Structures are given as C-alpha cells and as structure tokens.
Coordinates of C-alpha atoms in Angstrom, one line a residue:
X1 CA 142.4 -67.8 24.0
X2 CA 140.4 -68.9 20.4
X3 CA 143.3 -71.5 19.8
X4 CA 141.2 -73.6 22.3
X5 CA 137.7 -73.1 20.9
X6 CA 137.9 -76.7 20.1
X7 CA 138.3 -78.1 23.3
X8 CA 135.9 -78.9 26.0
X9 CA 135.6 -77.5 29.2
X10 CA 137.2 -78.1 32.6
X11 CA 136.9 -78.1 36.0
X12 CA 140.3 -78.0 37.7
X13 CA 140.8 -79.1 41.3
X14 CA 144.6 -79.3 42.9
X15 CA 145.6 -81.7 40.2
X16 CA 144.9 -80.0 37.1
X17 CA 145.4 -76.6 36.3
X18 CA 145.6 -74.8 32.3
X19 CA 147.3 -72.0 30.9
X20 CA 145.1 -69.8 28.1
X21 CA 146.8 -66.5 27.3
X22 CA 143.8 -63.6 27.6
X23 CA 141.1 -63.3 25.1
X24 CA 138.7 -61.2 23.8
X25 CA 135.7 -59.7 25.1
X26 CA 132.3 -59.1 23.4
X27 CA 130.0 -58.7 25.7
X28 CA 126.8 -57.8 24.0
X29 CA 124.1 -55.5 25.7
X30 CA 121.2 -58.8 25.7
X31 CA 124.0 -60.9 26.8
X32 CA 125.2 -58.5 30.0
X33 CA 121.0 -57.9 30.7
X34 CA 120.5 -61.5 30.9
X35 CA 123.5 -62.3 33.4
X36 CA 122.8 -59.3 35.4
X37 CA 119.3 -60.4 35.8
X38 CA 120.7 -64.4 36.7
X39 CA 122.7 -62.7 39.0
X40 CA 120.1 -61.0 41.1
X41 CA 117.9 -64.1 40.8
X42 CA 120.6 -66.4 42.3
X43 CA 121.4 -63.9 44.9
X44 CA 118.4 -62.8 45.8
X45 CA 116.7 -66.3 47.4
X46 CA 119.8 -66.8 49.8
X47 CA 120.2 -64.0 53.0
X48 CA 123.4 -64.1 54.3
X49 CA 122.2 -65.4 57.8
X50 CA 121.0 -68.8 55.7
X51 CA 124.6 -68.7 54.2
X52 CA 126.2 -68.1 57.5
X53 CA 124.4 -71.3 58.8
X54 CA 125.1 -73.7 55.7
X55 CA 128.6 -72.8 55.7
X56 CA 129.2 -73.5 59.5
X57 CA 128.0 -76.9 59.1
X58 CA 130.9 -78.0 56.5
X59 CA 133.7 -75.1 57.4
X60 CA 135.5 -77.6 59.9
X61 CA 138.1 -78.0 57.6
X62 CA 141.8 -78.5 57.9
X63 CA 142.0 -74.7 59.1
X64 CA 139.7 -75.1 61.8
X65 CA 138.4 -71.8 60.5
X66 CA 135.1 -71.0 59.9
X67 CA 133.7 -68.4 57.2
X68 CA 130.0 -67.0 55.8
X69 CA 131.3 -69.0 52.6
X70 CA 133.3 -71.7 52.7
X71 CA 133.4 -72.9 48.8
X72 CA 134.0 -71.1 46.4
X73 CA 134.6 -71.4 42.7
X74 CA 137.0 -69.2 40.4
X75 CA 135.7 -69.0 36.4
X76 CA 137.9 -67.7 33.8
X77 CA 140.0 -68.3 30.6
X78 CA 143.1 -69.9 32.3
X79 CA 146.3 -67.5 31.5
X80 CA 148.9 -65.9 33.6
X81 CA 146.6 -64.6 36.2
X82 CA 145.5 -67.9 37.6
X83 CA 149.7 -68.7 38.2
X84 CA 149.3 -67.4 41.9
X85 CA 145.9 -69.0 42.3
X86 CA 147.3 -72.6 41.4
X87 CA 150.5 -72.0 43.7
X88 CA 147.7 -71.0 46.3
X89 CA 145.8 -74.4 46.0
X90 CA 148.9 -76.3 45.4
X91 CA 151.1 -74.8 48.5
X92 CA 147.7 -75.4 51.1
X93 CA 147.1 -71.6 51.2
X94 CA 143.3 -71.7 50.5
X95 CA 142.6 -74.5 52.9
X96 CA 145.1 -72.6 55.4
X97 CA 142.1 -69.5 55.1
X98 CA 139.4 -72.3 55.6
X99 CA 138.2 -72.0 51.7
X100 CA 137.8 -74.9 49.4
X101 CA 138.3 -73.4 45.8
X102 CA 137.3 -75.1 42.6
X103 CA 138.9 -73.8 39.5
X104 CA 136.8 -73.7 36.5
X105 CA 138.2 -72.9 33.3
X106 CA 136.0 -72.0 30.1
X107 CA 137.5 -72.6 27.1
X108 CA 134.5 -71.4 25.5
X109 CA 133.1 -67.7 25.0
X110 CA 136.6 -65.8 26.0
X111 CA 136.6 -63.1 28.5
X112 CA 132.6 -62.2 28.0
X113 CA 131.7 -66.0 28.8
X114 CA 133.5 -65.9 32.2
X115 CA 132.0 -62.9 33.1
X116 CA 128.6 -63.8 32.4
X117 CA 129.3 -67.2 34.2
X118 CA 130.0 -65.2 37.3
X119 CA 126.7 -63.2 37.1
X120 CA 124.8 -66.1 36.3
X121 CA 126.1 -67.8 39.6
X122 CA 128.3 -70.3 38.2
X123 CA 131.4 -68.9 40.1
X124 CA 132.0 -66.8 43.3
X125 CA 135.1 -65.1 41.7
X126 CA 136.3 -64.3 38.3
X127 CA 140.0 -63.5 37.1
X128 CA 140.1 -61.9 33.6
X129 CA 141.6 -59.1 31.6
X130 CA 141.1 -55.5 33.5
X131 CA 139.1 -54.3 29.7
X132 CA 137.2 -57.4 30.2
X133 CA 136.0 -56.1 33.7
X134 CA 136.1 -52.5 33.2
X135 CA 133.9 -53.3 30.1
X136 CA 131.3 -54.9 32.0
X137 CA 131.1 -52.8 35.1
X138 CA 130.2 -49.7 32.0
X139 CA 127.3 -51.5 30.8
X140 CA 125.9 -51.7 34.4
X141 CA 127.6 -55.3 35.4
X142 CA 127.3 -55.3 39.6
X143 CA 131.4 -56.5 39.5
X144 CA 133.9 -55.3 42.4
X145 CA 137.7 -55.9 41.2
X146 CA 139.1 -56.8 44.9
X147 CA 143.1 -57.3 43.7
X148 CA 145.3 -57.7 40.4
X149 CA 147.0 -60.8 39.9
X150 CA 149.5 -60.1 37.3
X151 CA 150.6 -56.9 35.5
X152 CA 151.7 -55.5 32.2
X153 CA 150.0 -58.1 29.8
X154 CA 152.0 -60.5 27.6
X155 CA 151.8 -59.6 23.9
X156 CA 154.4 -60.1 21.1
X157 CA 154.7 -59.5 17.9
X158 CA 155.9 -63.0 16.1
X159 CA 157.2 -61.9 12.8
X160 CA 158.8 -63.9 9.9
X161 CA 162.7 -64.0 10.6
X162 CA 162.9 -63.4 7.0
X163 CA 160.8 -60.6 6.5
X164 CA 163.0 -58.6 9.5
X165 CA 165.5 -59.3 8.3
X166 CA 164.5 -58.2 4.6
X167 CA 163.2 -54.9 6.2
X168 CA 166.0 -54.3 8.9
X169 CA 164.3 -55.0 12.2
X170 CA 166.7 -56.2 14.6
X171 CA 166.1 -59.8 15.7
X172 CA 165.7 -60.0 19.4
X173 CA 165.5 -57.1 22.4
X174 CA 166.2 -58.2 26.0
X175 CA 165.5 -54.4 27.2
X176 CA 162.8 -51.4 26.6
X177 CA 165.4 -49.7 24.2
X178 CA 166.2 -52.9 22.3
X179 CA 161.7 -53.2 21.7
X180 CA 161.6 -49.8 21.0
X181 CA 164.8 -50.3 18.2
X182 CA 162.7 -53.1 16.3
X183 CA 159.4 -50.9 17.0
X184 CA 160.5 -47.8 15.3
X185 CA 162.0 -50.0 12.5
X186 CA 158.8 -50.8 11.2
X187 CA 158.3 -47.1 10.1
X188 CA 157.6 -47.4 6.3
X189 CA 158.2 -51.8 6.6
X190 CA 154.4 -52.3 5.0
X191 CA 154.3 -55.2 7.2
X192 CA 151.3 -56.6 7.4
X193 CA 149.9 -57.9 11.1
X194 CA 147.2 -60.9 11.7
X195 CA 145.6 -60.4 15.5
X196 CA 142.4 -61.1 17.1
X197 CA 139.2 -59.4 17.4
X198 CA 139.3 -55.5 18.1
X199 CA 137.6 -55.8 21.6
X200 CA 140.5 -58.5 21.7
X201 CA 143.6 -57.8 24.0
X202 CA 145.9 -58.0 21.1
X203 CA 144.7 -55.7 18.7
X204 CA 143.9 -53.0 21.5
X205 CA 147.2 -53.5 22.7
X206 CA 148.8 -53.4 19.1
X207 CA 146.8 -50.0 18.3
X208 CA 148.1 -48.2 21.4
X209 CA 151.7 -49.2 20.1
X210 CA 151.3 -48.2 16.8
X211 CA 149.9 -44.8 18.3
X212 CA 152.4 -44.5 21.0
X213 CA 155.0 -44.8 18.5
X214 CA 153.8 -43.3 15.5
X215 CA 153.4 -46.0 13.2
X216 CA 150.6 -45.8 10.8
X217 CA 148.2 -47.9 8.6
X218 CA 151.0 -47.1 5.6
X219 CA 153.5 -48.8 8.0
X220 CA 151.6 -51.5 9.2
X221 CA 148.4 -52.8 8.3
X222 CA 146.3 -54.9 10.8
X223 CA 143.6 -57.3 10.2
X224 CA 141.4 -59.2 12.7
X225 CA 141.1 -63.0 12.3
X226 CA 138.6 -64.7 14.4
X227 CA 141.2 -67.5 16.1
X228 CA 144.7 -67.8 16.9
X229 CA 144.6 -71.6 14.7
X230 CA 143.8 -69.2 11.6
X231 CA 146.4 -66.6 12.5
X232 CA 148.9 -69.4 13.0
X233 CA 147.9 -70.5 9.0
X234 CA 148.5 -67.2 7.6
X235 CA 151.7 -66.8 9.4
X236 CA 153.1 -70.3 8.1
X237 CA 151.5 -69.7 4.3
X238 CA 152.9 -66.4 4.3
X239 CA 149.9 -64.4 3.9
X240 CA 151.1 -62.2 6.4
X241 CA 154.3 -61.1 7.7
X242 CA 153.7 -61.6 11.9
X243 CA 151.2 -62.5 13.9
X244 CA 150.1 -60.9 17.0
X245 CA 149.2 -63.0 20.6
X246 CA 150.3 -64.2 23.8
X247 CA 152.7 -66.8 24.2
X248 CA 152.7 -69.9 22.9
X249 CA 150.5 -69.0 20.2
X250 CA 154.1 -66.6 19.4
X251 CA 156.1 -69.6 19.8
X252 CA 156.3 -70.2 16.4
X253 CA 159.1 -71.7 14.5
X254 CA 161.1 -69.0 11.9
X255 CA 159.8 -66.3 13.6
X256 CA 161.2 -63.1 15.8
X257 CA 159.6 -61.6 18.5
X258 CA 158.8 -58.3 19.4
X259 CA 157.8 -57.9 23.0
X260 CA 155.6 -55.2 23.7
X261 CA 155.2 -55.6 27.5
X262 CA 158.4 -54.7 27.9
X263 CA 157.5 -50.8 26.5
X264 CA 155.0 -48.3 27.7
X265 CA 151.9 -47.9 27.4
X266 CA 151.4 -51.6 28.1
X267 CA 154.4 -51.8 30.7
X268 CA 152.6 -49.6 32.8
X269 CA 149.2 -51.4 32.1
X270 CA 147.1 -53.8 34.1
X271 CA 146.6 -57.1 33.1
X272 CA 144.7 -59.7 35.0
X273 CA 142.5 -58.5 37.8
X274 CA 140.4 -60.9 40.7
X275 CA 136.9 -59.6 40.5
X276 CA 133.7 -60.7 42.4
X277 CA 130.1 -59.5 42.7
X278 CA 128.5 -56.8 44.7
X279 CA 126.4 -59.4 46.5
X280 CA 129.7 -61.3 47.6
X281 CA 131.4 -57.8 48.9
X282 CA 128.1 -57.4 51.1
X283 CA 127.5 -60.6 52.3
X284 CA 130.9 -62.5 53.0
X285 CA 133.7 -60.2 52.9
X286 CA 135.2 -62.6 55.3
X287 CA 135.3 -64.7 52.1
X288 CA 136.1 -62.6 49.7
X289 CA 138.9 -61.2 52.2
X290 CA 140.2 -64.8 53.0
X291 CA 140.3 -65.5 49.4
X292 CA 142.1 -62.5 48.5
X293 CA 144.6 -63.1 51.8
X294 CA 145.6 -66.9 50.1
X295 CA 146.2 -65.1 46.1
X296 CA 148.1 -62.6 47.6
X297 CA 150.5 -65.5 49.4
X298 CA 150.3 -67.7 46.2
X299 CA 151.9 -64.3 44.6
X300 CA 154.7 -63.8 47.1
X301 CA 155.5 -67.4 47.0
X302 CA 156.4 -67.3 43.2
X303 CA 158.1 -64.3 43.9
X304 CA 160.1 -65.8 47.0
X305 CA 161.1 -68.5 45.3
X306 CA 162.0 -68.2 41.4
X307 CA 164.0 -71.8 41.4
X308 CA 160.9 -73.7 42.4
X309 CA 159.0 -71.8 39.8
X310 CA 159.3 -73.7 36.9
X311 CA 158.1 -77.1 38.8
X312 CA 155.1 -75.3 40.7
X313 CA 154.1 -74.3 37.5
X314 CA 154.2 -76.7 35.0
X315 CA 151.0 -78.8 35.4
X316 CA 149.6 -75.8 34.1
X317 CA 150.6 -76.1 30.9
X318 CA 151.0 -79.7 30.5
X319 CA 147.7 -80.3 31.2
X320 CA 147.3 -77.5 28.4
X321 CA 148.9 -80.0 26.1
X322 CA 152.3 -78.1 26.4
X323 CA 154.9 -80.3 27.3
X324 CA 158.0 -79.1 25.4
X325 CA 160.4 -78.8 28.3
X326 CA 162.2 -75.6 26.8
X327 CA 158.4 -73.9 26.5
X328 CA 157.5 -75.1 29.7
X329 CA 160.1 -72.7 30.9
X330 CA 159.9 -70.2 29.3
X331 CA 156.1 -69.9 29.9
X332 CA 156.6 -70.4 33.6
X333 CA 159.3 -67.7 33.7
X334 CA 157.1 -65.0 31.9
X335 CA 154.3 -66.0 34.7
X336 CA 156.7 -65.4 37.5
X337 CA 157.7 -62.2 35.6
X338 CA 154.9 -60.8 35.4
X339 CA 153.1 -60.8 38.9
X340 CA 154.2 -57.2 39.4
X341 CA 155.0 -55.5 42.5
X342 CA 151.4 -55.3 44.6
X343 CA 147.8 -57.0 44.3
X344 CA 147.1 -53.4 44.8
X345 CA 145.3 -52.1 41.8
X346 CA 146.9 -48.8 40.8
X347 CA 144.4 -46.1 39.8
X348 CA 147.2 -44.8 37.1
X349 CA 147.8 -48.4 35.8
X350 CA 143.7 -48.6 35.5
X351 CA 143.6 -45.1 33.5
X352 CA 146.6 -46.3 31.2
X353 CA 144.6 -49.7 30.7
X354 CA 141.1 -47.5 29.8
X355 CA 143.4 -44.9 27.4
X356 CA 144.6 -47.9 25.6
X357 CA 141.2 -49.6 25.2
X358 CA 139.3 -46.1 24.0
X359 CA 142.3 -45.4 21.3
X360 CA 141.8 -48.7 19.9
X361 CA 138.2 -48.4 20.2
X362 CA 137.5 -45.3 19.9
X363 CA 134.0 -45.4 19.0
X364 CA 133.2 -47.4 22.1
X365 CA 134.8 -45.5 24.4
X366 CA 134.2 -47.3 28.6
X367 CA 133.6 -44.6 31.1
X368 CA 134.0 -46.6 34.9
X369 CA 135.3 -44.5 37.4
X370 CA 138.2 -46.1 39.5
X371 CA 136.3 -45.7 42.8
X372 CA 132.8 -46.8 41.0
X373 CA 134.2 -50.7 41.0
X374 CA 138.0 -51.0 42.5
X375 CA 137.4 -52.1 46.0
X376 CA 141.4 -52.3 47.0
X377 CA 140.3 -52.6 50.9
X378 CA 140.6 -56.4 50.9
X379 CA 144.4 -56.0 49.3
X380 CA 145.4 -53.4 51.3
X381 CA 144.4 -55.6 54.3
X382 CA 146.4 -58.9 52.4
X383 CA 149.2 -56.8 52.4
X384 CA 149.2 -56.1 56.2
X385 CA 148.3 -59.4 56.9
X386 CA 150.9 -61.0 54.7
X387 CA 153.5 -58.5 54.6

C-alpha cells in the first residue's frame, strides 16, 4: 500500500511478519519485457536434474522429507493474503512439507514490483491481488496462479461522520442490506471520493460499485491521489468528503465506513491469489504442491480456530507499526473473515474480478482465459490431502 512508500524493505522469517492492504498495479510493457526476459535468463542455466541434486544435499530437514526445491521465497506487498502464510510458518506447517520459506515483503513498487521480482528470480512464489496477476499473464507474463488465499477484497469507503450525516447516509451497516442502505444514499450526495491510482484496487473496486448501483459522476466524483498519506490529508483538511482504501488506512478518526466487500460485485470477487512461474510448475511441482499443501493448512487453521486468531496474527501488524490493541483486532478479525471457503480458484469469481477491472478500465480491457493461467490441480490435491 503507498502509505508505506517511505519505508525500507524487509525480509521476514518466523519472527516478523507485515500487514500492507493491496496496492496498485502499473506494470508497464518495457517493465514486464525486461522481467520476462530475467526470468528466462535465471531459469534457463539451472535443469531440474541440477536442482534435484542441490536440494537433496540440504532437504534433511526437520520433515525428513526431501523435495526438487527445498527453499523457497514468497515476494509481495504484505496484506491479508499472507495471514495463512504466516500461520503456516508460525504453526511448523512449511517445515512439516520439508520447505524453508523466506517471506519477503516490498514495500516498494506495489503490486507490479512484486511481480517483476518474481520474474526476475528474486522469489519462487508471489501472492498479490488477482488484477495484479491476471494483468500480467495478458501482457505475456509466464505466471501460473496455483490457489487463492483470501477472498472478496477489503475496501471501505471512510467518510466524514459529519458529511453523512449532513446528506442522510446511515452511519454503520453490519449486513449486505444495511451497505446497500448507505450505498443508494449517495444518489444526488455530490460527495466527493479521494482513492488511489485507477489500475489501483480501490478505484477499480469503487467504479464497479458506482456502476453496479447506479451512481454517477453527478453523485460522486472520484479523484486519484498518488498515496494513501495524501489521501489521509485531504480527508482530515476537508478537501474531500471520504476516502477510499483498505483498512487501516480507513481507520480514521470522525469518519463512517462504508464496507463494500460486504455487497456484490466485490463479495463475489477474488482477492489475493498464490502465483508461481511456468518454470516452477514444470520443474518442481513437488514444490510448488508441498507449498501449496502448508497455505492451505495455514488457512484451515485460522478457520479452526477463531479465538487464537487475534494472537497468531498480531506480529503482523505490530511489526507494521500497528499496535493499538482495539485495531489489532479488528484487523486480525477481517483477515480471518476473509479467507473464504476454498483455495480453489473459482472461474466465476475470476470473470467477476476481470468485469470489474475492464468497467473501471475500460480502455484497457485484460483478455486471460481462466484455463490459459489457473492451474487449480495443486489445490484440488491440498484439498484431498488436507481435507
């Protein structure tokens, strides 16, 4: 997310872990040449017999177990997708599939930087928004999206208390009627929206609401801002009414929320998906199915057990700088609310996801067939195994 442009990068083993709600991608077309191109070059010098014979030599880990690949390393902007990852390195089920994972987080460059890190070889595995991927794999990006790791995105709509109240939109919604009640409230409100960049999650998101509810540029009018710091300042000066983000760049004070995960089209949207490279599907899909078999028990375990949930996941926002108690709860409750029902990616969740992107964007329209880069085999098999 851009309200950590500032900071540096980590590297996060089982003792740190951060939480960045999803950001926007931008991949350019000399950007996605030059990583494909890294990719093939760091791929190409290594045959999977020579990787086979490295990895034996250190896979006599804790498991016993050996794979083609034993280490691996997941890139990405930490947000709500990497909550079963962390509960997979935390709980032991990673060394438990004979992996050792490094997660690396990139504060820098939002979605497009972590995909480019992949296909430059930085990382074995990549978890970012499903436009983020889909995005990629149209421009010609060798990317296989193995499993999802959390569904429906979180986006809200933070608006002043004062202005709802000044234009009659109720307050608070704890159901899909109560969000659709504010929604259609801002028919003829003039409100005026701060969000991110429009290849960003928010704004695409937004647009598809506006659409889905007929809501027009009379009724609302949006403006991109290139960080969440800036939108923050325009929300507190009062240049404009609500902003529009992930939480807890929503968590503002005098504000109301407007939670837009709760109503179609982005209930029924995909949010986070696990992608790797071509190259990894080929030559370790004992890896790649190992890895996707430890994800898919991180996800059941926060599932299993909610009580524990706030405790297993608050290093990852503490180490975020988030340490509010009340926050910390509430962030690690919309985590565990939001890991949906299967790691299964859903071909009608993946068309609802593109629709939404296309509307917002409709210039730039992504054509990626479902088939063309969803490899669900490696999930379906998770499922079997862990089910």
């Amino acid at each position: 997310m851009d309200r950590k442009n500032a900071m540096g990068s980590k590297e996060s083993t089982i003792r740190r872990r951060v939480r960045r709600p999803a950001g926007a991608l931008c991949l350019t077309a000399a950007a996605l040449a030059a990583a494909t191109a890294l990719a093939a070059c760091s791929s190409g010098g290594t045959s999977s017999a020579t990787s086979a014979a490295t990895s034996a030599a250190t896979a006599a880990g804790a498991s016993g177990k050996s794979l083609s690949l034993n280490s691996v390393t997941v890139v990405g902007n930490f947000a709500t997708g990497f909550a079963p990852l962390w509960v997979a390195q935390s709980e032991g089920f990673f060394k438990s599939q004979g992996l050792n994972v490094t997660l690396k987080d990139l504060n820098t460059g939002g979605a497009s930087g972590a995909v480019t890190a992949l296909l430059g070889g930085t990382g074995q595995f990549l978890v970012v928004a499903a436009g983020a991927t889909s995005l990629a794999v149209s421009g010609g990006a060798p990317i296989k999206a193995v499993m999802q790791s959390d569904f429906a995105p979180i986006q809200q709509i933070a608006i002043s208390s004062s202005v709802a109240a000044a234009k009659g939109i109720p307050a608070s919604a704890t159901t899909a009627a109560g969000t659709e009640a504010q929604l259609k409230a801002l028919k003829g409100s003039h409100i005026k929206l701060a969000t991110t960049s429009k290849s960003g999650n928010s704004y695409i998101i937004l647009q598809a609401v506006l659409h889905q509810y007929g809501l027009s540029t009379g009724d609302v009018t949006v403006e991109t801002e290139p960080s969440s710091s800036v939108q923050i300042s325009l929300l507190k000066s009062g240049q404009v009414d609500g902003i529009v983000n992930s939480p807890p760049v929503t968590s503002q004070a005098g504000t109301d929320l407007i939670e837009l995960d709760k109503v179609p089209p982005v209930s029924a949207a995909l949010s986070d998906l696990v992608s790797t490279t071509s190259t990894m599907v080929s030559q370790h899909p004992d890896t790649v199915q190992a890895f996707v078999n430890a994800v898919t028990e991180g996800a059941e375990w926060i599932q299993k057990n909610p009580s524990q949930v706030v405790t297993a996941l608050s290093p990852l926002f503490k180490a975020d700088g988030i340490s509010d108690a009340a926050t910390v709860k509430y962030l690690a409750t919309e985590q565990a609310a939001h890991i949906g029902p299967s790691r299964v990616i859903l071909e009608s969740a993946y068309n609802n996801t593109l629709a939404m992107g296309n509307l917002a964007n409709p210039t730039t329209p992504v054509k990626v067939a479902f088939s063309s880069w969803i490899d669900n085999s490696f999930a379906q098999n998770a499922v079997k195994t862990n089910g």
